[in-house]
mmCIF file of C-alpha atoms in Angstrom:
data_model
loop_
_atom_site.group_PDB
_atom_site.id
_atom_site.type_symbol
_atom_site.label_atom_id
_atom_site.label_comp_id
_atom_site.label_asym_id
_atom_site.label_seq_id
_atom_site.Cartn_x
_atom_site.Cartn_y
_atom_site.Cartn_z
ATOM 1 C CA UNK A 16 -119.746 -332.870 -211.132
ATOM 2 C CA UNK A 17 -121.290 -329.721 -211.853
ATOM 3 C CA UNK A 18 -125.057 -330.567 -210.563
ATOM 4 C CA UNK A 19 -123.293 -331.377 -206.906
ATOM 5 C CA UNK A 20 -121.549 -327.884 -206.580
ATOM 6 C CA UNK A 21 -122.623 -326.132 -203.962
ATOM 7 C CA UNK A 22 -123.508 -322.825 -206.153
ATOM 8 C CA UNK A 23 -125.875 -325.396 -208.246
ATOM 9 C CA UNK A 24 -129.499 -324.915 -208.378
ATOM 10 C CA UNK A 25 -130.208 -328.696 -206.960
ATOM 11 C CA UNK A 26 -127.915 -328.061 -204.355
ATOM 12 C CA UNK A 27 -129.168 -324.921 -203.546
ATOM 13 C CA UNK A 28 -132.589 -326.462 -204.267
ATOM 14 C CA UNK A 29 -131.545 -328.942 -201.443
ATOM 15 C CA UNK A 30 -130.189 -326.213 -198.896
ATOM 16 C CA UNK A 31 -132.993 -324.452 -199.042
ATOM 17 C CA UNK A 32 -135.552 -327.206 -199.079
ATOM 18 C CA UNK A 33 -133.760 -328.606 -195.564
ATOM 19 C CA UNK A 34 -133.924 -325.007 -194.193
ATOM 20 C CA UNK A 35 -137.755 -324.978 -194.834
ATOM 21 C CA UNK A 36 -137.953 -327.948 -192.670
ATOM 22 C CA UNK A 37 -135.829 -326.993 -190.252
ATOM 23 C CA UNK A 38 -137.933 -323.479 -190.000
ATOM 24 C CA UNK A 39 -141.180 -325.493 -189.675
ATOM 25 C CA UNK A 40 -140.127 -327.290 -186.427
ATOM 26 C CA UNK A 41 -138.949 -324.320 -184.945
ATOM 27 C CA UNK A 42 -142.521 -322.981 -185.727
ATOM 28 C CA UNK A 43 -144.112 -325.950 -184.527
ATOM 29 C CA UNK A 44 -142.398 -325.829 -181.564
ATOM 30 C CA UNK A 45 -142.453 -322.135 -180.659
ATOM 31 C CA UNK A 46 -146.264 -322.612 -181.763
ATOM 32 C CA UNK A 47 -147.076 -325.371 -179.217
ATOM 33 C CA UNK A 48 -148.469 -322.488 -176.570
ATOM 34 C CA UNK A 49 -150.996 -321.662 -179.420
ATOM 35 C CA UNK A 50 -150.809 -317.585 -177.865
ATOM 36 C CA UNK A 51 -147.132 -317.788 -179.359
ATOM 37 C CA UNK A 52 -148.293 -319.049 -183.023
ATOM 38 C CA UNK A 53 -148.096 -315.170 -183.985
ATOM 39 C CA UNK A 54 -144.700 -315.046 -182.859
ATOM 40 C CA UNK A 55 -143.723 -318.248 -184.397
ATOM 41 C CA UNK A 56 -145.213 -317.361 -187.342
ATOM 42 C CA UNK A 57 -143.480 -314.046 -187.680
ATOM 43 C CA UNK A 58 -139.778 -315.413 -186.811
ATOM 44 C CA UNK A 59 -140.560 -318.373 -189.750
ATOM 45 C CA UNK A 60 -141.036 -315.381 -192.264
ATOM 46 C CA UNK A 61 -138.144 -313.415 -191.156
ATOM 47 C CA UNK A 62 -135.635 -316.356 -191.230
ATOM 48 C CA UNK A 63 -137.211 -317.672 -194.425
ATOM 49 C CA UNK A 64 -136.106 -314.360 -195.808
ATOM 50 C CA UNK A 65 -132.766 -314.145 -194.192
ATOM 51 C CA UNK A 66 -132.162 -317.624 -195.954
ATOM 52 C CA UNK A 67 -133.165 -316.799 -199.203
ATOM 53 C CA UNK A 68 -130.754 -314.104 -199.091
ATOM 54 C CA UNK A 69 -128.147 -316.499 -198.562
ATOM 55 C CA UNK A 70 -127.681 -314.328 -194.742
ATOM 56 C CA UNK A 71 -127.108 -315.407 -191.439
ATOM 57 C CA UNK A 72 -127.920 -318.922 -189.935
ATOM 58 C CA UNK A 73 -131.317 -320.359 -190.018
ATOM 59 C CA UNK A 74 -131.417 -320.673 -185.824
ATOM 60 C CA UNK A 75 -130.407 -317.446 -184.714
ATOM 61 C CA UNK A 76 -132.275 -315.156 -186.749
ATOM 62 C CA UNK A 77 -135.660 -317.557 -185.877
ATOM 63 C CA UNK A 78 -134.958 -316.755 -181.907
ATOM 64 C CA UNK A 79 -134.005 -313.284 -182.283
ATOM 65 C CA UNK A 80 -137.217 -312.193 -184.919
ATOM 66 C CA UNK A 81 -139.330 -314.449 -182.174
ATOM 67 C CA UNK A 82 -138.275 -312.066 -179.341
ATOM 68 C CA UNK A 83 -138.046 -308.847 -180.876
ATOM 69 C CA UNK A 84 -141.170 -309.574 -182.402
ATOM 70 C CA UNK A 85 -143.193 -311.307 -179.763
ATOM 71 C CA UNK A 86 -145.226 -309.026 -178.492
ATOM 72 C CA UNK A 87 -146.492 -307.302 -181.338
ATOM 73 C CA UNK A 88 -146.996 -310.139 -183.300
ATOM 74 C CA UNK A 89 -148.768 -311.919 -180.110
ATOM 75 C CA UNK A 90 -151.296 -308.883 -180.158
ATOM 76 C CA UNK A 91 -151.938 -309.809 -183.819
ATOM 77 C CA UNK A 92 -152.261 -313.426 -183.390
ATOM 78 C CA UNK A 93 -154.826 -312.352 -180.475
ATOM 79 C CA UNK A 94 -157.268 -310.671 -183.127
ATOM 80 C CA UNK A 95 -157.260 -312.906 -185.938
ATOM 81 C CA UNK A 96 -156.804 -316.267 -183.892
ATOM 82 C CA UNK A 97 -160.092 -315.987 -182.558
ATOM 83 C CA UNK A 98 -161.616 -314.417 -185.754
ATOM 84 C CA UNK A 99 -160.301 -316.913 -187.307
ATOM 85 C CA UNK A 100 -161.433 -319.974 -185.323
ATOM 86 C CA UNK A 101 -165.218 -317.616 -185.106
ATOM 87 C CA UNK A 102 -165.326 -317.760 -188.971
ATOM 88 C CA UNK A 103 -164.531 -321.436 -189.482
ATOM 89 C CA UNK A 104 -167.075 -322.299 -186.726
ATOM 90 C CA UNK A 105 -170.001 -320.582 -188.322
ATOM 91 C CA UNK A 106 -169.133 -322.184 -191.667
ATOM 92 C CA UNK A 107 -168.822 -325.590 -189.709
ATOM 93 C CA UNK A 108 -171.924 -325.049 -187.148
ATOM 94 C CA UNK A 109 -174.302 -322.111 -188.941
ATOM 95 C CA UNK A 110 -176.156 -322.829 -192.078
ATOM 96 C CA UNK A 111 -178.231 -319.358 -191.744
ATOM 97 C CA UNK A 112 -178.399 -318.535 -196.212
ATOM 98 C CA UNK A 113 -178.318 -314.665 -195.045
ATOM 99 C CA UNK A 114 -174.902 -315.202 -192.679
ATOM 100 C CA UNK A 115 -173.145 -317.024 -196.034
ATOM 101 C CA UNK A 116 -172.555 -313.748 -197.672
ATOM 102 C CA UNK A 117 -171.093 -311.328 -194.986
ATOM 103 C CA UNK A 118 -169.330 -314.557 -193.492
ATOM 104 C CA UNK A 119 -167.393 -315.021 -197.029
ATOM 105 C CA UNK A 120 -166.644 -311.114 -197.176
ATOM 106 C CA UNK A 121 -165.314 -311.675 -193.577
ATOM 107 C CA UNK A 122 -163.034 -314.789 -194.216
ATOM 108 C CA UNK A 123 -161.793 -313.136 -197.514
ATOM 109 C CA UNK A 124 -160.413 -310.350 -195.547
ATOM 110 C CA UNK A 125 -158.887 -312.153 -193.002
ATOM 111 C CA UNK A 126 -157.410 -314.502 -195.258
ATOM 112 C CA UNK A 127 -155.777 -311.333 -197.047
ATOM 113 C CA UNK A 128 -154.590 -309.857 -194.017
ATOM 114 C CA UNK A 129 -153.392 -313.210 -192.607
ATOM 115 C CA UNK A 130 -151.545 -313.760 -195.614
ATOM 116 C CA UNK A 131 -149.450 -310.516 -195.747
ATOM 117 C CA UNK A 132 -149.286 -309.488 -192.139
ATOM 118 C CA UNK A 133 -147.046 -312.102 -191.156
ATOM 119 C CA UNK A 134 -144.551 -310.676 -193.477
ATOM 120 C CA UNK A 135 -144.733 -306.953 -192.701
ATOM 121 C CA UNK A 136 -144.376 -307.647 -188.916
ATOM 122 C CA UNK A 137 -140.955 -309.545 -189.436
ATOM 123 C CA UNK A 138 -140.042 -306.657 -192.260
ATOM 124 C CA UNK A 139 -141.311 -303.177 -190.900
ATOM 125 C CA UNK A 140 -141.704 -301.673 -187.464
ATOM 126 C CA UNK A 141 -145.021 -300.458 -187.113
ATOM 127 C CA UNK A 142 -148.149 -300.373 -184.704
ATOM 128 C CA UNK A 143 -150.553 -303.464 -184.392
ATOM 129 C CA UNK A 144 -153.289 -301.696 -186.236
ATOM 130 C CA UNK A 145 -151.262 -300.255 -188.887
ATOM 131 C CA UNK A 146 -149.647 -303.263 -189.743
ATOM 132 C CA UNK A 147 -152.894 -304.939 -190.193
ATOM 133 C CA UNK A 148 -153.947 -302.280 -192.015
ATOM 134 C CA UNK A 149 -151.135 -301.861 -194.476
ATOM 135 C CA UNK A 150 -151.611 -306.118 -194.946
ATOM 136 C CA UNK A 151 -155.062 -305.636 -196.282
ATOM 137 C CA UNK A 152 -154.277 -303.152 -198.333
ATOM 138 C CA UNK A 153 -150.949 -304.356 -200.216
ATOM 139 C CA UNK A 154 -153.305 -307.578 -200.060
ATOM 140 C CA UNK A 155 -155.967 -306.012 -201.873
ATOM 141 C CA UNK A 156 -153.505 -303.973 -204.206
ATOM 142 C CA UNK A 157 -151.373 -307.471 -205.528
ATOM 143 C CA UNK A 158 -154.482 -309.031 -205.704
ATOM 144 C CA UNK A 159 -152.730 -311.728 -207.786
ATOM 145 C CA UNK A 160 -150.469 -312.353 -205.188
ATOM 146 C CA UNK A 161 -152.190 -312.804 -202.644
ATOM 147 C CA UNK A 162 -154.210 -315.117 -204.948
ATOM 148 C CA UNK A 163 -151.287 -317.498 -205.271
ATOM 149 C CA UNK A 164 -150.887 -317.320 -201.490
ATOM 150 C CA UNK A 165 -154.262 -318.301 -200.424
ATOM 151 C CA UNK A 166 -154.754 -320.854 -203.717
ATOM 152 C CA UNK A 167 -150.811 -322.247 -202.031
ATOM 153 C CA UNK A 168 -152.414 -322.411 -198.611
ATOM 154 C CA UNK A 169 -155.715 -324.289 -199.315
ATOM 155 C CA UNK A 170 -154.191 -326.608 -201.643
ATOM 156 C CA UNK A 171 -152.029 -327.936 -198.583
ATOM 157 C CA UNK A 172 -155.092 -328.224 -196.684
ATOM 158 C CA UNK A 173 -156.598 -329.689 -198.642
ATOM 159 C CA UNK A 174 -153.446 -332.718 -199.279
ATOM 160 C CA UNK A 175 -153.870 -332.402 -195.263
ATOM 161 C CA UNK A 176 -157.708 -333.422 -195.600
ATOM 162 C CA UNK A 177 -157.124 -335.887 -198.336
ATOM 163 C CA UNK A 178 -154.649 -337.549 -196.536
ATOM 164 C CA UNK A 179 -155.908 -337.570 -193.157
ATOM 165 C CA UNK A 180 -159.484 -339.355 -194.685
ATOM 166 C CA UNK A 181 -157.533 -341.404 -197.782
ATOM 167 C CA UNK A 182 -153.871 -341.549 -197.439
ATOM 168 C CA UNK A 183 -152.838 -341.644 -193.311
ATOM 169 C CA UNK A 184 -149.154 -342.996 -194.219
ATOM 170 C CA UNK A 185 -148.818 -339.394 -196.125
ATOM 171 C CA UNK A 186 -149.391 -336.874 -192.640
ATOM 172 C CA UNK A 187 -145.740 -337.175 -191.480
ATOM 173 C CA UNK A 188 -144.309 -336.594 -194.899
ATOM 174 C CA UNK A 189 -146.752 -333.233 -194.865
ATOM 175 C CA UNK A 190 -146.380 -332.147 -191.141
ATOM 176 C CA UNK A 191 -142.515 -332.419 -191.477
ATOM 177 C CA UNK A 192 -142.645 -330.260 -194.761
ATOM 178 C CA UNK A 193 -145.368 -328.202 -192.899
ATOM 179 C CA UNK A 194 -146.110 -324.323 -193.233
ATOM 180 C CA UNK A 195 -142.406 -323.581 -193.108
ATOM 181 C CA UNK A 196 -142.240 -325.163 -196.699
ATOM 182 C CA UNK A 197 -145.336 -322.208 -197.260
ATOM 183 C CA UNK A 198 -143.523 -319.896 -195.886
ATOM 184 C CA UNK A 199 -140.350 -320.661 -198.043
ATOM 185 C CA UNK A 200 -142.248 -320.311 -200.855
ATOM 186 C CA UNK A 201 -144.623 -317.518 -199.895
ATOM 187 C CA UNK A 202 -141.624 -315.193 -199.511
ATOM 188 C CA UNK A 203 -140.240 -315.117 -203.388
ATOM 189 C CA UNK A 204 -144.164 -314.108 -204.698
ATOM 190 C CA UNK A 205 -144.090 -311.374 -201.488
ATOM 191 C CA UNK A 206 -140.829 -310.311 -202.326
ATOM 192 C CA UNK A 207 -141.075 -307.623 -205.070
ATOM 193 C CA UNK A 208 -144.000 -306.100 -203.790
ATOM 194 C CA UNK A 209 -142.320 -305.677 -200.236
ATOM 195 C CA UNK A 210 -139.214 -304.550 -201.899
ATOM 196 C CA UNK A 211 -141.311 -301.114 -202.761
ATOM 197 C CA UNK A 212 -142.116 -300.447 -199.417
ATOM 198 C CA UNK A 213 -139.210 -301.121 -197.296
ATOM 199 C CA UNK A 214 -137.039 -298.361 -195.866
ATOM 200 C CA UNK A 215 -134.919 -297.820 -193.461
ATOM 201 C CA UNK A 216 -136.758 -298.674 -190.525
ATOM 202 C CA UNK A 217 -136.963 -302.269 -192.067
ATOM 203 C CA UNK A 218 -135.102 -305.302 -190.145
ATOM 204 C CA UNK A 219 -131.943 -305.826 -191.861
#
């Protein structure tokens, strides 16, 4: 039966779908040190990729993007991990009318860079700064993009929310599907615009 071949698009709907799941424990696991989420996060981009290409095997190219990448991507995690967890604390704790403005400006950017730099680290070799840097910018530049990605990102947080208040039976289904599912489907809408900027320097 045609819709059961490998080469069809449930099967390969299927495949990839099981790899997403598969890349979200490793990330969950990789993550658990919290100082390694960058790392984790990097590796789940760079095998999502690899994947999508129909390349390599899911496992391998997780543990050797997560150790080639490690320590740059650690350095990143190390600036916006703490920016990060800043920002949602003074939207949690502050409610100072003059703070809401630069604090929205502030959480916009990071969520641009966060978005992007995840993606250039596992693609690119470049320094901390300029990664971050180039992030913000192709953020800024694909605008509707990066868009998608954020609107993507809050609408599972917000199933997370709704489930964790309404719905409790639903958190397994949604941890096991997780950010690797994201990240599967993050890396189609980042393709073509990484495509333009990768060279030769690029992991293969």
């Amino acid at each position: 039966m045609g819709f059961l071949s490998p080469d069809s698009g449930l099967m390969r709907g299927l495949s990839d779908l099981a790899d997403a799941i598969w890349i979200n424990m490793l990330m969950l696991v990789t993550g658990l040190p919290l100082v390694t989420i960058g790392a984790a996060l990097s590796a789940g981009h760079y095998a999502a990729r690899r994947s999508l290409q129909g390349r390599g095997h899911v496992t391998a190219d997780f543990f050797h993007a997560f150790r080639v990448e490690f320590m740059q991507s650690t350095c990143i995690w190390l600036i916006l991990g703490p920016i990060g967890c800043l920002l949602i604390c003074g939207w949690l704790l502050v409610r100072v009318p003059l703070l809401l403005i630069p604090g929205f400006a502030l959480g916009l950017l990071w969520a641009i860079v966060f978005e992007w730099v995840w993606s250039l680290q596992a693609g690119f070799e470049n320094t901390v700064l300029r990664t971050m840097l180039n992030a913000l910018v192709i953020g800024v530049v694909n605008w509707p993009r990066t868009a998608a990605l954020v609107v993507m990102d809050l609408a599972y947080l917000l199933l997370l929310a709704v489930c964790w208040l309404r719905l409790p039976q639903g958190l397994f289904l949604l941890v096991v599907l997780g950010y690797g599912t994201l990240v599967m489907l993050h890396t189609p809408i980042q393709k073509p615009t990484l495509d333009r900027y990768r060279t030769g320097n690029s992991q293969s």
